[in-house]
Amino acid sequence: MANKLLENKIAVVTGGATGIGREIVRELAESGAQVILADRNTPLGEAEAKQFQTKKLDVTFMQLDISKIDEVKDFFHNINKKHSRLDILVNNAGIKINAGKVTETSEFEWNLTLGTNLTGTFLCCKYGIPLMEKNGGSVINFSSGSGIKGSYNSVAYGVTKAGIIHLTKTVSLEFATKNIRINCIVPGLIDTQQSRGSTGSKELFEKWEKGIPMQRAGRPEEIAPMVAFLCSDQASYITGSLFEINGGSLAQ
């Protein structure tokens, strides 16, 4: 059981029903937070929240598609109505479409990726941060190594993840004097259903693993503790920063 670093904190984790997001929900809840698991997949989100509740963890589900402005507005309005504040916002939800080169990427794929990854993160910051202005808080955005270096056949994804890095730095400056800290996690290849699906084959996934200095993909539980730390008072002087968790991939 984790230390109660986040006792009585109100936390939102988007994309919390699967993969890295689900592990973050567990980590924050075990650290004492009241966690709202937000996901667009209602049946799965409800089922996962119930699983956490059977383990005596304070997790509730709320449906949210971060790409839809009205849903985001209503979501944070309801958070404010119920809790009157928000202490932690983890912007984990996102999609990845390997659509090919820029000349092969359709406008639909481009708009869908930007609308979810970059605009969705922007909207959650825009409507979530005001709930932190009274008492302070912590926002954790999620980028990718593709946002730092170029990657083949995923131009829209890479651009959104680069945008999230700049969004993090800019917003961190805007709220630095209000005790609201905004940081960014940059995971490498993490062994999740989404990551395996985006590679298209077991063989390609294993090939990618061999290109990592540590010779393996990361695990969701190797991401979640950093999130909990950054959301705690132990990280009170950390804002506007990137944290690479990638087995050495970006050291090459």
Coordinates of N, CA and C in Angstrom, one line a residue:
M1 N 0.8 -1.2 0.0 CA 0.0 0.0 0.0 C 0.9 1.2 0.0
A2 N 0.5 2.2 -0.9 CA 1.3 3.4 -1.0 C 1.2 4.3 0.2
N3 N 2.1 5.2 0.4 CA 2.0 6.2 1.5 C 0.9 7.2 1.2
K4 N 0.3 7.7 2.2 CA -0.9 8.6 2.0 C -0.4 10.0 1.7
L5 N 0.3 10.2 0.6 CA 0.8 11.5 0.2 C -0.3 12.4 -0.3
L6 N -1.4 11.8 -0.7 CA -2.5 12.6 -1.3 C -3.8 12.5 -0.5
E7 N -3.7 12.4 0.8 CA -4.9 12.2 1.6 C -5.8 13.4 1.4
N8 N -7.1 13.1 1.2 CA -8.2 14.1 1.1 C -8.1 14.9 -0.2
K9 N -7.2 14.6 -1.1 CA -7.1 15.4 -2.4 C -8.2 14.9 -3.3
I10 N -8.8 15.8 -4.1 CA -9.8 15.4 -5.1 C -9.0 15.4 -6.5
A11 N -9.1 14.2 -7.1 CA -8.3 14.0 -8.3 C -9.1 13.6 -9.5
V12 N -8.8 14.0 -10.7 CA -9.4 13.6 -11.9 C -8.4 13.0 -12.8
V13 N -8.6 11.8 -13.3 CA -7.7 11.1 -14.3 C -8.5 10.8 -15.5
T14 N -8.2 11.5 -16.6 CA -8.9 11.2 -17.9 C -8.2 10.0 -18.6
G15 N -9.1 9.3 -19.3 CA -8.6 8.0 -19.9 C -8.2 7.0 -18.8
G16 N -9.0 7.1 -17.7 CA -8.6 6.3 -16.5 C -9.1 4.8 -16.5
A17 N -9.7 4.4 -17.6 CA -10.3 3.0 -17.6 C -9.3 2.0 -18.0
T18 N -8.2 2.4 -18.7 CA -7.3 1.4 -19.3 C -5.8 1.8 -19.2
G19 N -4.9 0.9 -19.3 CA -3.5 1.2 -19.5 C -2.9 2.0 -18.4
I20 N -2.1 3.0 -18.8 CA -1.4 3.9 -17.9 C -2.5 4.6 -17.0
G21 N -3.6 5.1 -17.6 CA -4.6 5.8 -16.8 C -5.1 5.0 -15.7
R22 N -5.4 3.7 -15.9 CA -6.0 2.9 -14.9 C -5.0 2.7 -13.7
E23 N -3.7 2.6 -14.1 CA -2.7 2.4 -13.0 C -2.5 3.7 -12.2
I24 N -2.7 4.8 -12.9 CA -2.6 6.1 -12.2 C -3.8 6.2 -11.2
V25 N -5.0 5.8 -11.7 CA -6.1 5.9 -10.8 C -5.8 5.1 -9.5
R26 N -5.3 3.9 -9.7 CA -5.0 3.0 -8.5 C -4.0 3.7 -7.6
E27 N -2.9 4.2 -8.2 CA -1.8 4.8 -7.4 C -2.3 6.0 -6.6
L28 N -3.1 6.9 -7.2 CA -3.6 8.0 -6.5 C -4.5 7.7 -5.4
A29 N -5.4 6.7 -5.7 CA -6.4 6.3 -4.7 C -5.7 5.6 -3.5
E30 N -4.7 4.8 -3.8 CA -3.9 4.1 -2.7 C -3.1 5.2 -1.9
S31 N -2.8 6.3 -2.6 CA -2.1 7.4 -1.9 C -3.1 8.3 -1.1
G32 N -4.3 7.9 -1.1 CA -5.3 8.7 -0.2 C -6.2 9.6 -0.9
A33 N -6.1 9.8 -2.2 CA -7.0 10.7 -3.0 C -8.3 10.1 -3.2
Q34 N -9.3 11.0 -3.4 CA -10.6 10.7 -3.9 C -10.5 10.9 -5.4
V35 N -10.6 9.8 -6.2 CA -10.3 9.8 -7.6 C -11.6 9.7 -8.4
I36 N -11.7 10.6 -9.4 CA -12.8 10.5 -10.4 C -12.1 9.9 -11.6
L37 N -12.5 8.7 -12.0 CA -12.1 8.1 -13.2 C -12.9 8.5 -14.3
A38 N -12.3 9.3 -15.2 CA -13.0 9.9 -16.4 C -12.6 9.1 -17.6
D39 N -13.6 8.7 -18.4 CA -13.4 8.0 -19.6 C -14.6 8.1 -20.5
R40 N -14.4 8.0 -21.8 CA -15.5 8.1 -22.7 C -16.2 6.7 -22.9
N41 N -15.6 5.6 -22.4 CA -16.1 4.3 -22.5 C -16.9 4.1 -21.2
T42 N -18.2 4.3 -21.2 CA -19.0 4.2 -19.9 C -19.0 2.8 -19.3
P43 N -19.3 1.8 -20.1 CA -19.4 0.4 -19.5 C -18.1 0.0 -18.8
L44 N -17.0 0.3 -19.5 CA -15.7 -0.1 -19.0 C -15.3 0.7 -17.8
G45 N -15.5 2.0 -17.9 CA -15.2 2.9 -16.8 C -16.0 2.6 -15.5
E46 N -17.3 2.3 -15.7 CA -18.1 1.9 -14.5 C -17.6 0.6 -13.9
A47 N -17.2 -0.4 -14.8 CA -16.7 -1.7 -14.3 C -15.4 -1.5 -13.5
E48 N -14.5 -0.7 -14.1 CA -13.2 -0.5 -13.4 C -13.4 0.2 -12.1
A49 N -14.3 1.2 -12.0 CA -14.5 1.9 -10.8 C -15.0 1.0 -9.7
K50 N -15.9 0.1 -10.1 CA -16.5 -0.9 -9.1 C -15.4 -1.8 -8.6
Q51 N -14.4 -2.2 -9.5 CA -13.3 -3.1 -9.1 C -12.5 -2.4 -8.1
F52 N -12.2 -1.1 -8.2 CA -11.5 -0.4 -7.2 C -12.2 -0.3 -5.9
Q53 N -13.5 -0.1 -6.0 CA -14.4 0.1 -4.8 C -14.4 -1.2 -4.0
T54 N -14.3 -2.4 -4.7 CA -14.3 -3.6 -3.9 C -13.0 -3.7 -3.1
K55 N -12.0 -3.0 -3.5 CA -10.7 -3.0 -2.8 C -10.6 -1.8 -1.8
K56 N -11.8 -1.2 -1.5 CA -11.9 -0.1 -0.5 C -11.2 1.1 -1.0
L57 N -11.1 1.4 -2.3 CA -10.5 2.6 -2.8 C -11.5 3.6 -3.2
D58 N -11.3 4.8 -2.9 CA -12.3 5.9 -3.2 C -12.2 6.3 -4.7
V59 N -12.9 5.5 -5.5 CA -12.9 5.8 -7.0 C -14.3 5.8 -7.5
T60 N -14.7 6.9 -8.2 CA -16.0 7.0 -8.8 C -15.8 7.2 -10.3
F61 N -16.8 6.9 -11.1 CA -16.7 7.0 -12.5 C -17.5 8.2 -13.0
M62 N -17.0 9.0 -14.0 CA -17.8 10.0 -14.7 C -17.4 9.9 -16.1
Q63 N -18.4 9.9 -17.0 CA -18.2 9.8 -18.4 C -17.7 11.2 -18.9
L64 N -16.7 11.1 -19.8 CA -16.1 12.3 -20.4 C -15.4 12.0 -21.7
D65 N -15.8 12.7 -22.8 CA -15.1 12.7 -24.1 C -14.4 14.1 -24.1
I66 N -13.1 14.1 -23.9 CA -12.3 15.3 -23.8 C -12.3 16.2 -25.1
S67 N -12.7 15.6 -26.2 CA -12.7 16.3 -27.5 C -14.0 17.2 -27.6
K68 N -15.0 17.0 -26.7 CA -16.2 17.7 -26.9 C -16.4 18.8 -25.8
I69 N -16.4 20.0 -26.3 CA -16.3 21.1 -25.3 C -17.4 21.2 -24.3
D70 N -18.7 20.9 -24.8 CA -19.8 20.9 -23.9 C -19.7 19.8 -22.8
E71 N -19.1 18.7 -23.2 CA -19.0 17.6 -22.2 C -17.9 18.0 -21.1
V72 N -16.8 18.7 -21.6 CA -15.8 19.1 -20.7 C -16.3 20.2 -19.7
K73 N -17.1 21.1 -20.3 CA -17.7 22.2 -19.4 C -18.6 21.6 -18.4
D74 N -19.5 20.7 -18.8 CA -20.4 20.1 -17.9 C -19.7 19.2 -16.8
F75 N -18.6 18.5 -17.3 CA -17.9 17.6 -16.4 C -17.3 18.4 -15.2
F76 N -16.6 19.5 -15.5 CA -16.0 20.3 -14.5 C -17.0 21.1 -13.7
H77 N -18.1 21.5 -14.3 CA -19.2 22.1 -13.5 C -19.7 21.2 -12.5
N78 N -19.8 19.9 -12.8 CA -20.3 18.9 -11.9 C -19.3 18.6 -10.8
I79 N -18.0 18.6 -11.1 CA -17.0 18.4 -10.1 C -17.0 19.6 -9.1
N80 N -17.2 20.8 -9.6 CA -17.3 22.0 -8.7 C -18.5 21.9 -7.9
K81 N -19.6 21.5 -8.5 CA -20.9 21.4 -7.7 C -20.8 20.4 -6.6
K82 N -20.1 19.3 -6.8 CA -20.0 18.3 -5.8 C -18.9 18.5 -4.8
H83 N -17.8 19.0 -5.2 CA -16.6 19.0 -4.3 C -16.1 20.5 -4.0
S84 N -16.6 21.4 -4.8 CA -16.2 22.8 -4.7 C -14.7 23.1 -4.9
R85 N -14.0 22.1 -5.4 CA -12.6 22.3 -5.7 C -12.1 21.1 -6.5
L86 N -10.9 21.3 -7.0 CA -10.1 20.2 -7.6 C -8.7 20.4 -7.3
D87 N -8.0 19.3 -6.8 CA -6.7 19.4 -6.4 C -5.7 18.8 -7.4
I88 N -6.1 17.8 -8.2 CA -5.2 17.1 -9.1 C -6.0 16.9 -10.4
L89 N -5.3 17.2 -11.5 CA -5.9 16.9 -12.8 C -4.8 16.2 -13.6
V90 N -5.1 14.9 -14.0 CA -4.1 14.2 -14.8 C -4.7 14.0 -16.2
N91 N -4.2 14.7 -17.2 CA -4.6 14.7 -18.6 C -3.9 13.6 -19.3
N92 N -4.5 12.4 -19.1 CA -3.9 11.2 -19.7 C -4.5 10.7 -21.0
A93 N -5.8 11.0 -21.2 CA -6.5 10.5 -22.3 C -5.9 11.0 -23.7
G94 N -5.9 10.1 -24.6 CA -5.4 10.5 -25.9 C -5.5 9.3 -26.9
I95 N -5.3 9.6 -28.2 CA -5.4 8.6 -29.2 C -4.1 8.6 -30.1
K96 N -3.8 7.5 -30.7 CA -2.7 7.5 -31.7 C -3.2 6.8 -33.0
I97 N -3.0 7.5 -34.1 CA -3.4 7.0 -35.4 C -2.1 7.0 -36.2
N98 N -1.6 5.9 -36.6 CA -0.5 5.8 -37.6 C -1.0 5.9 -39.0
A99 N -1.2 7.1 -39.5 CA -1.9 7.3 -40.7 C -0.9 7.4 -41.9
G100 N 0.4 7.3 -41.7 CA 1.3 7.4 -42.8 C 2.0 8.7 -42.8
K101 N 2.6 9.0 -43.9 CA 3.3 10.3 -44.1 C 2.3 11.5 -44.2
V102 N 2.8 12.7 -44.1 CA 1.9 13.9 -44.1 C 1.1 13.9 -45.3
T103 N 1.6 13.4 -46.5 CA 0.8 13.4 -47.7 C -0.3 12.3 -47.7
E104 N -0.2 11.4 -46.8 CA -1.1 10.3 -46.7 C -2.1 10.4 -45.6
T105 N -1.9 11.4 -44.7 CA -2.8 11.7 -43.6 C -4.0 12.5 -44.0
S106 N -5.2 11.9 -43.8 CA -6.4 12.6 -44.2 C -6.7 13.8 -43.2
E107 N -7.5 14.7 -43.7 CA -7.9 15.8 -42.8 C -8.7 15.3 -41.6
F108 N -9.5 14.2 -41.8 CA -10.2 13.7 -40.7 C -9.3 13.1 -39.7
E109 N -8.3 12.4 -40.1 CA -7.4 11.8 -39.1 C -6.6 12.9 -38.4
W110 N -6.2 13.9 -39.1 CA -5.5 15.1 -38.5 C -6.4 15.8 -37.5
N111 N -7.6 16.1 -37.8 CA -8.5 16.8 -36.9 C -8.9 16.0 -35.7
L112 N -9.1 14.7 -36.0 CA -9.5 13.8 -34.8 C -8.3 13.7 -33.8
T113 N -7.1 13.6 -34.3 CA -6.0 13.5 -33.4 C -5.7 14.8 -32.6
L114 N -5.7 15.9 -33.4 CA -5.6 17.2 -32.7 C -6.7 17.5 -31.7
G115 N -7.9 17.2 -32.2 CA -9.1 17.5 -31.3 C -9.1 16.7 -30.0
T116 N -8.6 15.5 -30.1 CA -8.5 14.7 -28.8 C -7.3 15.0 -28.0
N117 N -6.1 14.9 -28.6 CA -4.9 15.0 -27.8 C -4.6 16.4 -27.4
L118 N -4.6 17.3 -28.3 CA -4.1 18.7 -28.0 C -5.3 19.6 -27.5
T119 N -6.4 19.6 -28.3 CA -7.5 20.4 -27.9 C -8.1 19.9 -26.6
G120 N -8.2 18.5 -26.5 CA -8.8 17.9 -25.3 C -8.0 18.3 -24.1
T121 N -6.7 18.3 -24.1 CA -5.8 18.7 -23.0 C -6.0 20.1 -22.7
F122 N -6.1 21.0 -23.7 CA -6.3 22.4 -23.6 C -7.6 22.6 -22.8
L123 N -8.7 22.0 -23.3 CA -10.0 22.2 -22.7 C -10.1 21.8 -21.2
C124 N -9.4 20.6 -20.9 CA -9.4 20.2 -19.5 C -8.6 21.2 -18.6
C125 N -7.5 21.7 -19.2 CA -6.8 22.8 -18.4 C -7.7 24.0 -18.3
K126 N -8.3 24.4 -19.4 CA -9.1 25.7 -19.4 C -10.2 25.6 -18.3
Y127 N -10.9 24.5 -18.2 CA -12.1 24.4 -17.4 C -11.8 23.7 -16.0
G128 N -10.6 23.0 -15.9 CA -10.3 22.4 -14.7 C -9.5 23.3 -13.8
I129 N -8.5 24.0 -14.3 CA -7.7 24.8 -13.5 C -8.4 25.9 -12.6
P130 N -9.5 26.5 -13.1 CA -10.2 27.5 -12.3 C -10.7 26.9 -10.9
L131 N -10.9 25.5 -10.9 CA -11.3 24.9 -9.7 C -10.2 24.8 -8.7
M132 N -8.9 25.1 -9.1 CA -7.8 25.0 -8.3 C -7.3 26.4 -7.8
E133 N -7.9 27.4 -8.3 CA -7.3 28.8 -8.0 C -7.4 29.2 -6.5
K134 N -8.4 28.6 -5.8 CA -8.6 29.0 -4.4 C -7.5 28.3 -3.5
N135 N -7.3 27.0 -3.8 CA -6.4 26.2 -2.8 C -5.1 25.7 -3.5
G136 N -4.9 26.0 -4.8 CA -3.7 25.5 -5.4 C -4.0 24.1 -6.0
G137 N -3.1 23.5 -6.7 CA -3.3 22.2 -7.3 C -2.2 21.8 -8.2
S138 N -2.3 20.6 -8.8 CA -1.3 20.1 -9.7 C -2.0 19.5 -10.9
V139 N -1.4 19.8 -12.1 CA -1.9 19.3 -13.4 C -0.7 18.5 -14.0
I140 N -1.0 17.3 -14.4 CA 0.0 16.5 -15.1 C -0.5 16.2 -16.5
N141 N 0.2 16.7 -17.5 CA -0.1 16.4 -18.9 C 0.7 15.2 -19.4
F142 N 0.3 14.6 -20.5 CA 1.0 13.5 -21.0 C 1.4 13.8 -22.4
S143 N 2.7 13.7 -22.7 CA 3.2 13.9 -24.0 C 3.8 12.5 -24.5
S144 N 4.8 12.5 -25.3 CA 5.4 11.3 -25.8 C 6.8 11.6 -26.4
G145 N 7.6 10.6 -26.5 CA 8.9 10.8 -27.2 C 8.7 11.4 -28.6
S146 N 7.6 11.1 -29.2 CA 7.2 11.6 -30.6 C 7.0 13.1 -30.6
G147 N 6.8 13.7 -29.4 CA 6.7 15.1 -29.3 C 8.0 15.8 -29.1
I148 N 9.1 15.0 -28.9 CA 10.4 15.6 -28.8 C 11.3 15.4 -30.0
K149 N 11.1 14.2 -30.6 CA 11.9 13.9 -31.8 C 10.9 13.4 -32.9
G150 N 11.3 13.5 -34.1 CA 10.4 13.1 -35.2 C 10.2 11.6 -35.2
S151 N 9.0 11.1 -35.7 CA 8.8 9.7 -35.8 C 8.0 9.5 -37.1
Y152 N 8.3 8.4 -37.7 CA 7.7 8.1 -39.0 C 6.2 7.7 -38.9
N153 N 5.4 8.2 -39.9 CA 4.1 7.7 -40.1 C 3.1 8.1 -39.0
S154 N 3.4 9.1 -38.2 CA 2.5 9.6 -37.2 C 2.6 11.1 -37.0
V155 N 2.5 11.8 -38.1 CA 2.8 13.2 -38.0 C 1.7 13.9 -37.1
A156 N 0.5 13.6 -37.2 CA -0.5 14.2 -36.4 C -0.3 14.0 -34.9
Y157 N 0.0 12.7 -34.6 CA 0.3 12.3 -33.2 C 1.5 13.1 -32.6
G158 N 2.6 13.1 -33.4 CA 3.8 13.8 -33.0 C 3.6 15.3 -32.7
V159 N 2.8 15.9 -33.7 CA 2.5 17.4 -33.5 C 1.7 17.7 -32.3
T160 N 0.7 16.8 -32.0 CA -0.1 17.0 -30.8 C 0.7 16.9 -29.5
K161 N 1.6 15.9 -29.5 CA 2.4 15.7 -28.3 C 3.5 16.8 -28.1
A162 N 4.0 17.3 -29.2 CA 4.9 18.5 -29.1 C 4.1 19.7 -28.6
G163 N 2.9 19.8 -29.0 CA 2.0 20.9 -28.6 C 1.7 20.8 -27.1
I164 N 1.5 19.6 -26.6 CA 1.3 19.4 -25.2 C 2.4 19.9 -24.3
I165 N 3.6 19.6 -24.8 CA 4.8 20.1 -24.1 C 4.8 21.6 -24.0
H166 N 4.6 22.3 -25.1 CA 4.6 23.8 -25.1 C 3.4 24.3 -24.2
L167 N 2.3 23.6 -24.3 CA 1.1 24.0 -23.5 C 1.5 23.9 -22.0
T168 N 2.2 22.9 -21.7 CA 2.6 22.7 -20.3 C 3.5 23.8 -19.8
K169 N 4.5 24.2 -20.6 CA 5.4 25.2 -20.2 C 4.7 26.6 -20.1
T170 N 3.8 26.9 -21.1 CA 3.2 28.1 -21.1 C 2.2 28.3 -19.9
V171 N 1.4 27.3 -19.7 CA 0.4 27.4 -18.7 C 1.0 27.4 -17.3
S172 N 2.2 26.7 -17.2 CA 2.9 26.7 -15.9 C 3.3 28.1 -15.5
L173 N 3.7 28.9 -16.5 CA 4.1 30.3 -16.2 C 2.9 31.1 -15.8
E174 N 1.7 30.8 -16.4 CA 0.5 31.6 -16.1 C 0.0 31.4 -14.7
F175 N 0.3 30.3 -14.1 CA -0.2 30.0 -12.8 C 0.8 29.7 -11.7
A176 N 2.1 30.1 -12.0 CA 3.2 29.8 -11.0 C 3.0 30.5 -9.7
T177 N 2.4 31.7 -9.8 CA 2.2 32.5 -8.5 C 1.0 32.1 -7.7
K178 N 0.2 31.2 -8.3 CA -1.1 30.8 -7.6 C -1.0 29.4 -7.0
N179 N 0.2 28.9 -6.9 CA 0.4 27.5 -6.3 C -0.3 26.5 -7.1
I180 N -0.4 26.7 -8.4 CA -0.9 25.6 -9.3 C 0.3 25.2 -10.2
R181 N 0.7 24.0 -10.1 CA 1.9 23.5 -10.8 C 1.4 22.6 -11.9
I182 N 2.1 22.8 -13.1 CA 1.7 22.1 -14.3 C 3.0 21.4 -14.8
N183 N 3.0 20.1 -14.9 CA 4.2 19.3 -15.3 C 3.7 18.3 -16.4
C184 N 4.7 17.7 -17.0 CA 4.4 16.8 -18.2 C 5.2 15.6 -18.1
I185 N 4.6 14.4 -18.2 CA 5.2 13.1 -18.3 C 5.4 12.8 -19.7
V186 N 6.6 12.3 -20.0 CA 6.9 11.9 -21.4 C 7.3 10.4 -21.4
P187 N 6.3 9.5 -21.5 CA 6.6 8.1 -21.5 C 7.2 7.6 -22.8
G188 N 8.0 6.6 -22.8 CA 8.5 5.9 -24.0 C 7.5 4.8 -24.3
L189 N 8.0 3.7 -24.9 CA 7.2 2.6 -25.2 C 6.7 1.9 -23.9
I190 N 5.4 1.9 -23.7 CA 4.8 1.3 -22.5 C 4.0 0.1 -22.9
D191 N 4.1 -1.0 -22.2 CA 3.4 -2.2 -22.6 C 1.9 -2.1 -22.2
T192 N 1.1 -1.6 -23.1 CA -0.3 -1.5 -22.9 C -1.0 -2.0 -24.2
Q193 N -2.3 -2.3 -24.0 CA -3.1 -2.7 -25.2 C -3.1 -1.7 -26.3
Q194 N -3.1 -0.4 -26.0 CA -3.1 0.6 -27.0 C -1.7 0.6 -27.7
S195 N -0.6 0.5 -27.0 CA 0.7 0.5 -27.6 C 0.9 -0.7 -28.5
R196 N 0.5 -1.9 -28.1 CA 0.6 -3.1 -28.9 C -0.3 -3.0 -30.1
G197 N -1.5 -2.4 -29.9 CA -2.4 -2.2 -31.1 C -1.8 -1.3 -32.1
S198 N -1.1 -0.2 -31.7 CA -0.6 0.8 -32.6 C 0.5 0.3 -33.4
T199 N 1.2 -0.7 -32.9 CA 2.4 -1.3 -33.7 C 1.9 -2.2 -34.8
G200 N 0.7 -2.9 -34.6 CA 0.1 -3.7 -35.6 C 0.5 -5.2 -35.5
S201 N 1.6 -5.5 -34.8 CA 2.0 -6.9 -34.7 C 3.0 -7.1 -33.5
K202 N 3.0 -8.3 -33.0 CA 3.8 -8.7 -31.9 C 5.3 -8.5 -32.3
E203 N 5.6 -8.9 -33.6 CA 7.0 -8.8 -34.0 C 7.5 -7.4 -34.1
L204 N 6.7 -6.5 -34.5 CA 7.1 -5.1 -34.6 C 7.3 -4.5 -33.2
F205 N 6.4 -4.9 -32.3 CA 6.5 -4.4 -30.9 C 7.8 -4.9 -30.3
E206 N 8.1 -6.1 -30.5 CA 9.4 -6.7 -30.0 C 10.6 -6.0 -30.6
K207 N 10.5 -5.7 -31.9 CA 11.6 -5.0 -32.6 C 11.8 -3.6 -31.9
W208 N 10.7 -2.9 -31.6 CA 10.8 -1.6 -31.0 C 11.5 -1.8 -29.6
E209 N 11.1 -2.8 -28.9 CA 11.7 -3.1 -27.6 C 13.2 -3.2 -27.7
K210 N 13.7 -3.9 -28.7 CA 15.1 -4.1 -28.8 C 15.9 -2.8 -29.1
G211 N 15.2 -1.8 -29.6 CA 15.8 -0.5 -29.8 C 15.9 0.4 -28.6
I212 N 15.4 -0.1 -27.5 CA 15.4 0.7 -26.2 C 16.7 0.2 -25.4
P213 N 17.4 1.2 -24.9 CA 18.7 0.8 -24.2 C 18.4 -0.3 -23.1
M214 N 17.3 -0.2 -22.4 CA 17.0 -1.2 -21.4 C 16.4 -2.5 -22.0
Q215 N 16.3 -2.6 -23.3 CA 15.9 -3.8 -24.0 C 14.5 -4.3 -23.6
R216 N 13.6 -3.4 -23.2 CA 12.2 -3.8 -22.9 C 11.3 -2.6 -22.9
A217 N 10.0 -2.8 -23.0 CA 9.1 -1.8 -22.8 C 8.8 -1.5 -21.4
G218 N 8.4 -0.3 -21.1 CA 8.0 0.0 -19.7 C 6.6 -0.6 -19.3
R219 N 6.3 -0.5 -18.0 CA 5.0 -1.0 -17.6 C 4.2 0.2 -17.0
P220 N 2.9 0.2 -17.0 CA 2.1 1.3 -16.5 C 2.5 1.6 -15.0
E221 N 2.8 0.6 -14.3 CA 3.1 0.8 -12.9 C 4.4 1.5 -12.7
E222 N 5.2 1.6 -13.7 CA 6.5 2.4 -13.7 C 6.2 3.8 -14.0
I223 N 5.1 4.2 -14.4 CA 4.7 5.6 -14.7 C 4.0 6.2 -13.5
A224 N 3.0 5.5 -12.9 CA 2.1 6.0 -11.9 C 2.8 6.6 -10.7
P225 N 3.9 6.0 -10.1 CA 4.5 6.6 -8.9 C 5.0 8.0 -9.2
M226 N 5.5 8.3 -10.4 CA 6.0 9.6 -10.7 C 4.8 10.6 -10.7
V227 N 3.7 10.2 -11.2 CA 2.5 11.1 -11.2 C 2.1 11.4 -9.8
A228 N 2.0 10.4 -8.9 CA 1.7 10.6 -7.5 C 2.6 11.6 -6.8
F229 N 3.9 11.4 -7.1 CA 4.9 12.3 -6.5 C 4.7 13.7 -6.9
L230 N 4.6 13.9 -8.2 CA 4.4 15.3 -8.8 C 3.2 15.9 -8.3
C231 N 2.2 15.2 -7.9 CA 0.9 15.7 -7.4 C 1.0 16.0 -5.9
S232 N 2.0 15.5 -5.2 CA 2.1 15.7 -3.8 C 2.9 16.9 -3.4
D233 N 2.8 17.2 -2.1 CA 3.5 18.4 -1.6 C 5.1 18.2 -1.6
Q234 N 5.5 17.0 -1.8 CA 7.0 16.8 -1.9 C 7.5 17.4 -3.2
A235 N 6.7 17.7 -4.2 CA 7.1 18.3 -5.4 C 6.7 19.7 -5.5
S236 N 6.6 20.4 -4.4 CA 6.1 21.7 -4.3 C 6.8 22.8 -5.1
Y237 N 8.1 22.5 -5.5 CA 8.9 23.5 -6.2 C 9.1 23.1 -7.7
I238 N 8.3 22.1 -8.1 CA 8.5 21.6 -9.5 C 7.3 22.0 -10.3
T239 N 7.5 22.8 -11.4 CA 6.5 23.2 -12.3 C 7.1 23.5 -13.7
G240 N 6.4 23.3 -14.7 CA 6.9 23.6 -16.1 C 7.9 22.6 -16.5
S241 N 8.0 21.4 -15.9 CA 9.0 20.5 -16.2 C 8.6 19.2 -17.0
L242 N 9.5 18.6 -17.7 CA 9.2 17.4 -18.4 C 9.9 16.2 -17.7
F243 N 9.3 15.1 -17.6 CA 9.8 13.9 -17.0 C 9.8 12.7 -17.9
E244 N 10.9 12.4 -18.4 CA 11.0 11.3 -19.4 C 11.1 10.0 -18.7
I245 N 10.3 9.0 -19.0 CA 10.3 7.7 -18.5 C 10.3 6.7 -19.6
N246 N 11.4 6.3 -20.1 CA 11.5 5.6 -21.4 C 12.6 4.6 -21.5
G247 N 13.2 4.2 -20.4 CA 14.3 3.2 -20.5 C 15.5 3.6 -21.2
G248 N 15.7 5.0 -21.3 CA 16.9 5.5 -21.9 C 16.7 5.8 -23.4
S249 N 15.5 5.7 -23.9 CA 15.3 5.9 -25.4 C 15.7 7.3 -25.9
L250 N 15.5 8.3 -25.1 CA 15.8 9.7 -25.6 C 17.2 10.1 -25.2
A251 N 17.9 9.2 -24.6 CA 19.3 9.5 -24.3 C 20.2 9.1 -25.4
Q252 N 19.7 8.4 -26.4 CA 20.5 8.0 -27.6 C 20.7 9.1 -28.5

